[in-house]
């Protein structure tokens, strides 16, 4: 069992990391602003599911593959870059009437959920971050490390839900204002597409 002080320190660090600008929270921000807070919350759940997979990968030692294999890292990175460019293409070709039509329908929760998972899982930097970050707070003298890593991963996910959920709530509330103007919606979609392109370039240039 981890000491209470370690848990508090780790959770505080996780909250601070969640608030730092990055691909995932920017993704939640832009999608919530465009499509509403409900869609934003579903994306957050998808991202956190991805974090669960990263936690399992670290606990079971799978993430070491991406640290030691340049080919595996590159393949996953290229998949992530391709997906970000696909999202950018969708954003650039979107029109205000299409966005309004999409928002007036019952949104496809499975689609947004899967989008969140894919966005998170195809970023190999997350696996490497977990591989470097989580073990720092584990103590072999306090029991099996695998259970400690799973606990730490769960705490990180809780912090992510709090931070990203707040982002989805605030940005989603503003989406009602965005939907009042076709011009504002068009600007937002173009800005979103530009953000996705920038994130794709950043990921493409990333190194292990």
PDB file of C-alpha atoms in Angstrom:
ATOM      1  CA  UNK A   1       0.000   0.000   0.000  1.00  0.00           C
ATOM      2  CA  UNK A   2       1.338   3.393  -0.959  1.00  0.00           C
ATOM      3  CA  UNK A   3       1.788   6.009   1.790  1.00  0.00           C
ATOM      4  CA  UNK A   4      -0.851   8.733   1.947  1.00  0.00           C
ATOM      5  CA  UNK A   5       1.809  11.392   1.303  1.00  0.00           C
ATOM      6  CA  UNK A   6       2.857   9.649  -1.903  1.00  0.00           C
ATOM      7  CA  UNK A   7      -0.741   9.413  -3.088  1.00  0.00           C
ATOM      8  CA  UNK A   8      -1.347  13.125  -2.443  1.00  0.00           C
ATOM      9  CA  UNK A   9       1.896  14.124  -4.155  1.00  0.00           C
ATOM     10  CA  UNK A  10       1.168  11.952  -7.177  1.00  0.00           C
ATOM     11  CA  UNK A  11      -2.440  13.131  -7.514  1.00  0.00           C
ATOM     12  CA  UNK A  12      -1.380  16.785  -7.289  1.00  0.00           C
ATOM     13  CA  UNK A  13       1.266  16.237  -9.959  1.00  0.00           C
ATOM     14  CA  UNK A  14      -1.287  14.473 -12.170  1.00  0.00           C
ATOM     15  CA  UNK A  15      -3.707  17.408 -11.833  1.00  0.00           C
ATOM     16  CA  UNK A  16      -0.977  19.877 -12.796  1.00  0.00           C
ATOM     17  CA  UNK A  17       0.042  17.770 -15.789  1.00  0.00           C
ATOM     18  CA  UNK A  18      -3.587  17.558 -16.920  1.00  0.00           C
ATOM     19  CA  UNK A  19      -3.839  21.356 -16.935  1.00  0.00           C
ATOM     20  CA  UNK A  20      -0.673  21.776 -19.016  1.00  0.00           C
ATOM     21  CA  UNK A  21      -1.515  22.379 -22.722  1.00  0.00           C
ATOM     22  CA  UNK A  22      -1.260  19.135 -24.684  1.00  0.00           C
ATOM     23  CA  UNK A  23      -2.905  17.214 -27.549  1.00  0.00           C
ATOM     24  CA  UNK A  24      -5.574  15.565 -25.403  1.00  0.00           C
ATOM     25  CA  UNK A  25      -6.901  18.574 -23.502  1.00  0.00           C
ATOM     26  CA  UNK A  26      -6.762  20.724 -26.645  1.00  0.00           C
ATOM     27  CA  UNK A  27      -8.743  17.999 -28.394  1.00  0.00           C
ATOM     28  CA  UNK A  28     -11.372  18.065 -25.638  1.00  0.00           C
ATOM     29  CA  UNK A  29     -11.492  21.863 -25.745  1.00  0.00           C
ATOM     30  CA  UNK A  30     -12.030  22.171 -29.492  1.00  0.00           C
ATOM     31  CA  UNK A  31     -14.511  19.308 -29.816  1.00  0.00           C
ATOM     32  CA  UNK A  32     -16.566  20.469 -26.813  1.00  0.00           C
ATOM     33  CA  UNK A  33     -16.660  24.024 -28.150  1.00  0.00           C
ATOM     34  CA  UNK A  34     -17.881  22.803 -31.541  1.00  0.00           C
ATOM     35  CA  UNK A  35     -20.253  20.005 -30.571  1.00  0.00           C
ATOM     36  CA  UNK A  36     -21.272  20.602 -26.941  1.00  0.00           C
ATOM     37  CA  UNK A  37     -20.367  19.402 -23.482  1.00  0.00           C
ATOM     38  CA  UNK A  38     -22.095  16.017 -23.769  1.00  0.00           C
ATOM     39  CA  UNK A  39     -19.873  15.077 -26.691  1.00  0.00           C
ATOM     40  CA  UNK A  40     -16.930  16.514 -24.785  1.00  0.00           C
ATOM     41  CA  UNK A  41     -17.620  14.305 -21.766  1.00  0.00           C
ATOM     42  CA  UNK A  42     -17.873  11.224 -23.984  1.00  0.00           C
ATOM     43  CA  UNK A  43     -14.508  12.081 -25.553  1.00  0.00           C
ATOM     44  CA  UNK A  44     -13.027  12.455 -22.058  1.00  0.00           C
ATOM     45  CA  UNK A  45     -14.244   8.945 -21.226  1.00  0.00           C
ATOM     46  CA  UNK A  46     -12.613   7.681 -24.420  1.00  0.00           C
ATOM     47  CA  UNK A  47      -9.330   9.384 -23.576  1.00  0.00           C
ATOM     48  CA  UNK A  48      -9.408   7.906 -20.073  1.00  0.00           C
ATOM     49  CA  UNK A  49     -10.042   4.458 -21.524  1.00  0.00           C
ATOM     50  CA  UNK A  50      -6.888   5.006 -23.544  1.00  0.00           C
ATOM     51  CA  UNK A  51      -5.073   5.898 -20.331  1.00  0.00           C
ATOM     52  CA  UNK A  52      -6.302   2.620 -18.831  1.00  0.00           C
ATOM     53  CA  UNK A  53      -4.696   0.771 -21.736  1.00  0.00           C
ATOM     54  CA  UNK A  54      -1.458   2.717 -21.273  1.00  0.00           C
ATOM     55  CA  UNK A  55      -1.501   1.867 -17.559  1.00  0.00           C
ATOM     56  CA  UNK A  56      -1.946  -1.829 -18.308  1.00  0.00           C
ATOM     57  CA  UNK A  57       0.837  -1.646 -20.887  1.00  0.00           C
ATOM     58  CA  UNK A  58       3.240  -0.149 -18.357  1.00  0.00           C
ATOM     59  CA  UNK A  59       2.220  -2.530 -15.569  1.00  0.00           C
ATOM     60  CA  UNK A  60       2.694  -5.558 -17.837  1.00  0.00           C
ATOM     61  CA  UNK A  61       5.902  -4.232 -19.378  1.00  0.00           C
ATOM     62  CA  UNK A  62       4.519  -3.865 -22.903  1.00  0.00           C
ATOM     63  CA  UNK A  63       5.361  -0.157 -23.063  1.00  0.00           C
ATOM     64  CA  UNK A  64       9.055  -1.066 -22.934  1.00  0.00           C
ATOM     65  CA  UNK A  65       8.676  -2.196 -26.565  1.00  0.00           C
ATOM     66  CA  UNK A  66       8.053   1.377 -27.680  1.00  0.00           C
ATOM     67  CA  UNK A  67      11.076   2.510 -25.711  1.00  0.00           C
ATOM     68  CA  UNK A  68      13.419  -0.083 -27.198  1.00  0.00           C
ATOM     69  CA  UNK A  69      11.971  -0.540 -30.714  1.00  0.00           C
ATOM     70  CA  UNK A  70      12.295   2.397 -33.081  1.00  0.00           C
ATOM     71  CA  UNK A  71      10.107   0.636 -35.647  1.00  0.00           C
ATOM     72  CA  UNK A  72       7.204   0.102 -33.226  1.00  0.00           C
ATOM     73  CA  UNK A  73       7.420   3.698 -32.047  1.00  0.00           C
ATOM     74  CA  UNK A  74       7.479   5.029 -35.618  1.00  0.00           C
ATOM     75  CA  UNK A  75       4.545   2.900 -36.777  1.00  0.00           C
ATOM     76  CA  UNK A  76       2.308   3.993 -33.916  1.00  0.00           C
ATOM     77  CA  UNK A  77       3.422   7.594 -34.361  1.00  0.00           C
ATOM     78  CA  UNK A  78       2.562   7.577 -38.069  1.00  0.00           C
ATOM     79  CA  UNK A  79      -0.875   6.141 -37.313  1.00  0.00           C
ATOM     80  CA  UNK A  80      -1.446   8.980 -34.867  1.00  0.00           C
ATOM     81  CA  UNK A  81      -0.231  11.583 -37.377  1.00  0.00           C
ATOM     82  CA  UNK A  82      -2.529  10.171 -40.042  1.00  0.00           C
ATOM     83  CA  UNK A  83      -5.521  10.282 -37.716  1.00  0.00           C
ATOM     84  CA  UNK A  84      -4.827  13.892 -36.706  1.00  0.00           C
ATOM     85  CA  UNK A  85      -4.570  14.910 -40.362  1.00  0.00           C
ATOM     86  CA  UNK A  86      -7.851  13.104 -41.047  1.00  0.00           C
ATOM     87  CA  UNK A  87      -9.520  15.100 -38.262  1.00  0.00           C
ATOM     88  CA  UNK A  88      -7.995  18.295 -39.694  1.00  0.00           C
ATOM     89  CA  UNK A  89      -9.405  17.445 -43.138  1.00  0.00           C
ATOM     90  CA  UNK A  90     -12.849  16.891 -41.631  1.00  0.00           C
ATOM     91  CA  UNK A  91     -12.657  20.229 -39.818  1.00  0.00           C
ATOM     92  CA  UNK A  92     -11.552  22.193 -42.882  1.00  0.00           C
ATOM     93  CA  UNK A  93     -14.343  20.805 -45.054  1.00  0.00           C
ATOM     94  CA  UNK A  94     -17.085  21.252 -42.422  1.00  0.00           C
ATOM     95  CA  UNK A  95     -19.716  23.949 -42.996  1.00  0.00           C
ATOM     96  CA  UNK A  96     -21.859  25.754 -40.444  1.00  0.00           C
ATOM     97  CA  UNK A  97     -25.139  24.138 -41.619  1.00  0.00           C
ATOM     98  CA  UNK A  98     -23.540  20.695 -41.369  1.00  0.00           C
ATOM     99  CA  UNK A  99     -22.380  21.400 -37.818  1.00  0.00           C
ATOM    100  CA  UNK A 100     -25.838  22.632 -36.832  1.00  0.00           C
ATOM    101  CA  UNK A 101     -27.427  19.554 -38.400  1.00  0.00           C
ATOM    102  CA  UNK A 102     -25.006  17.313 -36.551  1.00  0.00           C
ATOM    103  CA  UNK A 103     -25.693  19.091 -33.262  1.00  0.00           C
ATOM    104  CA  UNK A 104     -29.468  18.832 -33.675  1.00  0.00           C
ATOM    105  CA  UNK A 105     -29.330  15.027 -34.005  1.00  0.00           C
ATOM    106  CA  UNK A 106     -28.795  12.514 -31.232  1.00  0.00           C
ATOM    107  CA  UNK A 107     -25.021  12.407 -31.241  1.00  0.00           C
ATOM    108  CA  UNK A 108     -23.207   9.165 -31.877  1.00  0.00           C
ATOM    109  CA  UNK A 109     -21.712   8.496 -28.448  1.00  0.00           C
ATOM    110  CA  UNK A 110     -19.853   5.437 -29.679  1.00  0.00           C
ATOM    111  CA  UNK A 111     -18.165   7.461 -32.423  1.00  0.00           C
ATOM    112  CA  UNK A 112     -16.959  10.183 -30.046  1.00  0.00           C
ATOM    113  CA  UNK A 113     -15.910   7.596 -27.479  1.00  0.00           C
ATOM    114  CA  UNK A 114     -13.842   5.668 -30.028  1.00  0.00           C
ATOM    115  CA  UNK A 115     -12.378   8.934 -31.290  1.00  0.00           C
ATOM    116  CA  UNK A 116     -11.123   9.687 -27.774  1.00  0.00           C
ATOM    117  CA  UNK A 117      -9.600   6.221 -27.390  1.00  0.00           C
ATOM    118  CA  UNK A 118      -7.880   6.352 -30.761  1.00  0.00           C
ATOM    119  CA  UNK A 119      -6.580   9.857 -30.142  1.00  0.00           C
ATOM    120  CA  UNK A 120      -4.918   8.736 -26.905  1.00  0.00           C
ATOM    121  CA  UNK A 121      -3.715   5.255 -27.818  1.00  0.00           C
ATOM    122  CA  UNK A 122      -2.015   6.318 -31.068  1.00  0.00           C
ATOM    123  CA  UNK A 123       0.245   8.744 -29.207  1.00  0.00           C
ATOM    124  CA  UNK A 124       3.311   6.682 -28.214  1.00  0.00           C
ATOM    125  CA  UNK A 125       4.568   9.577 -26.100  1.00  0.00           C
ATOM    126  CA  UNK A 126       1.835   8.797 -23.566  1.00  0.00           C
ATOM    127  CA  UNK A 127       3.113   5.242 -23.098  1.00  0.00           C
ATOM    128  CA  UNK A 128       6.667   6.490 -22.697  1.00  0.00           C
ATOM    129  CA  UNK A 129       5.509   9.175 -20.269  1.00  0.00           C
ATOM    130  CA  UNK A 130       3.679   6.609 -18.136  1.00  0.00           C
ATOM    131  CA  UNK A 131       6.707   4.323 -18.317  1.00  0.00           C
ATOM    132  CA  UNK A 132       8.911   7.102 -16.945  1.00  0.00           C
ATOM    133  CA  UNK A 133       6.420   8.731 -14.554  1.00  0.00           C
ATOM    134  CA  UNK A 134       4.495   5.991 -12.743  1.00  0.00           C
ATOM    135  CA  UNK A 135       7.431   3.866 -11.490  1.00  0.00           C
ATOM    136  CA  UNK A 136       8.915   6.892  -9.715  1.00  0.00           C
ATOM    137  CA  UNK A 137       6.136   6.635  -7.125  1.00  0.00           C
ATOM    138  CA  UNK A 138       6.203   2.843  -6.729  1.00  0.00           C
ATOM    139  CA  UNK A 139       8.035   1.204  -3.834  1.00  0.00           C
ATOM    140  CA  UNK A 140       8.930  -2.512  -4.189  1.00  0.00           C
ATOM    141  CA  UNK A 141       9.244  -2.794  -0.419  1.00  0.00           C
ATOM    142  CA  UNK A 142       5.509  -2.128  -0.068  1.00  0.00           C
ATOM    143  CA  UNK A 143       4.266  -5.038  -2.137  1.00  0.00           C
ATOM    144  CA  UNK A 144       3.896  -6.094  -5.787  1.00  0.00           C
ATOM    145  CA  UNK A 145       4.831  -3.202  -8.062  1.00  0.00           C
ATOM    146  CA  UNK A 146       2.198  -4.135 -10.648  1.00  0.00           C
ATOM    147  CA  UNK A 147      -0.635  -3.356  -8.204  1.00  0.00           C
ATOM    148  CA  UNK A 148       0.992  -0.078  -7.240  1.00  0.00           C
ATOM    149  CA  UNK A 149       1.285   0.907 -10.914  1.00  0.00           C
ATOM    150  CA  UNK A 150      -2.364   0.070 -11.493  1.00  0.00           C
ATOM    151  CA  UNK A 151      -3.325   2.186  -8.474  1.00  0.00           C
ATOM    152  CA  UNK A 152      -1.213   5.093  -9.703  1.00  0.00           C
ATOM    153  CA  UNK A 153      -2.721   4.788 -13.161  1.00  0.00           C
ATOM    154  CA  UNK A 154      -6.199   4.884 -11.633  1.00  0.00           C
ATOM    155  CA  UNK A 155      -5.341   8.032  -9.687  1.00  0.00           C
ATOM    156  CA  UNK A 156      -3.987   9.647 -12.853  1.00  0.00           C
ATOM    157  CA  UNK A 157      -7.236   8.816 -14.649  1.00  0.00           C
ATOM    158  CA  UNK A 158      -9.282  10.339 -11.800  1.00  0.00           C
ATOM    159  CA  UNK A 159      -7.251  13.550 -12.061  1.00  0.00           C
ATOM    160  CA  UNK A 160      -7.733  13.539 -15.839  1.00  0.00           C
ATOM    161  CA  UNK A 161     -11.499  13.189 -15.499  1.00  0.00           C
ATOM    162  CA  UNK A 162     -11.617  16.157 -13.115  1.00  0.00           C
ATOM    163  CA  UNK A 163      -9.461  18.425 -15.283  1.00  0.00           C
ATOM    164  CA  UNK A 164     -10.685  17.378 -18.726  1.00  0.00           C
ATOM    165  CA  UNK A 165     -14.285  17.197 -17.508  1.00  0.00           C
ATOM    166  CA  UNK A 166     -14.027  20.811 -16.372  1.00  0.00           C
ATOM    167  CA  UNK A 167     -12.641  21.791 -19.774  1.00  0.00           C
ATOM    168  CA  UNK A 168     -15.513  19.984 -21.520  1.00  0.00           C
ATOM    169  CA  UNK A 169     -18.054  21.685 -19.259  1.00  0.00           C
ATOM    170  CA  UNK A 170     -16.712  25.205 -19.815  1.00  0.00           C
ATOM    171  CA  UNK A 171     -16.063  24.834 -23.550  1.00  0.00           C
ATOM    172  CA  UNK A 172     -19.344  22.994 -24.074  1.00  0.00           C
ATOM    173  CA  UNK A 173     -21.265  25.800 -22.384  1.00  0.00           C
ATOM    174  CA  UNK A 174     -19.674  28.273 -24.805  1.00  0.00           C
ATOM    175  CA  UNK A 175     -20.748  26.131 -27.780  1.00  0.00           C
ATOM    176  CA  UNK A 176     -24.283  27.557 -27.497  1.00  0.00           C
ATOM    177  CA  UNK A 177     -22.836  30.996 -28.204  1.00  0.00           C
ATOM    178  CA  UNK A 178     -20.785  29.696 -31.128  1.00  0.00           C
ATOM    179  CA  UNK A 179     -23.855  28.136 -32.735  1.00  0.00           C
ATOM    180  CA  UNK A 180     -25.610  31.512 -32.941  1.00  0.00           C
ATOM    181  CA  UNK A 181     -23.289  32.669 -35.733  1.00  0.00           C
ATOM    182  CA  UNK A 182     -22.368  30.816 -38.924  1.00  0.00           C
ATOM    183  CA  UNK A 183     -19.257  32.971 -39.212  1.00  0.00           C
ATOM    184  CA  UNK A 184     -18.073  32.100 -35.712  1.00  0.00           C
ATOM    185  CA  UNK A 185     -18.658  28.395 -36.384  1.00  0.00           C
ATOM    186  CA  UNK A 186     -16.657  28.598 -39.595  1.00  0.00           C
ATOM    187  CA  UNK A 187     -13.797  30.340 -37.802  1.00  0.00           C
ATOM    188  CA  UNK A 188     -13.883  27.715 -35.055  1.00  0.00           C
ATOM    189  CA  UNK A 189     -13.758  24.813 -37.507  1.00  0.00           C
ATOM    190  CA  UNK A 190     -10.831  26.372 -39.380  1.00  0.00           C
ATOM    191  CA  UNK A 191      -9.051  27.016 -36.086  1.00  0.00           C
ATOM    192  CA  UNK A 192      -9.729  23.430 -35.027  1.00  0.00           C
ATOM    193  CA  UNK A 193      -8.306  22.119 -38.298  1.00  0.00           C
ATOM    194  CA  UNK A 194      -5.204  24.266 -37.852  1.00  0.00           C
ATOM    195  CA  UNK A 195      -4.737  22.930 -34.319  1.00  0.00           C
ATOM    196  CA  UNK A 196      -4.974  19.336 -35.564  1.00  0.00           C
ATOM    197  CA  UNK A 197      -2.379  20.015 -38.269  1.00  0.00           C
ATOM    198  CA  UNK A 198      -0.057  21.600 -35.690  1.00  0.00           C
ATOM    199  CA  UNK A 199      -0.483  18.599 -33.369  1.00  0.00           C
ATOM    200  CA  UNK A 200       0.203  16.224 -36.272  1.00  0.00           C
ATOM    201  CA  UNK A 201       3.425  18.072 -37.104  1.00  0.00           C
ATOM    202  CA  UNK A 202       4.484  18.058 -33.455  1.00  0.00           C
ATOM    203  CA  UNK A 203       3.838  14.324 -33.173  1.00  0.00           C
ATOM    204  CA  UNK A 204       5.609  13.611 -36.462  1.00  0.00           C
ATOM    205  CA  UNK A 205       8.725  15.415 -35.205  1.00  0.00           C
ATOM    206  CA  UNK A 206       8.698  13.725 -31.796  1.00  0.00           C
ATOM    207  CA  UNK A 207      11.505  11.371 -30.852  1.00  0.00           C
ATOM    208  CA  UNK A 208      11.651   8.555 -28.328  1.00  0.00           C
TER     209      UNK A 208
END
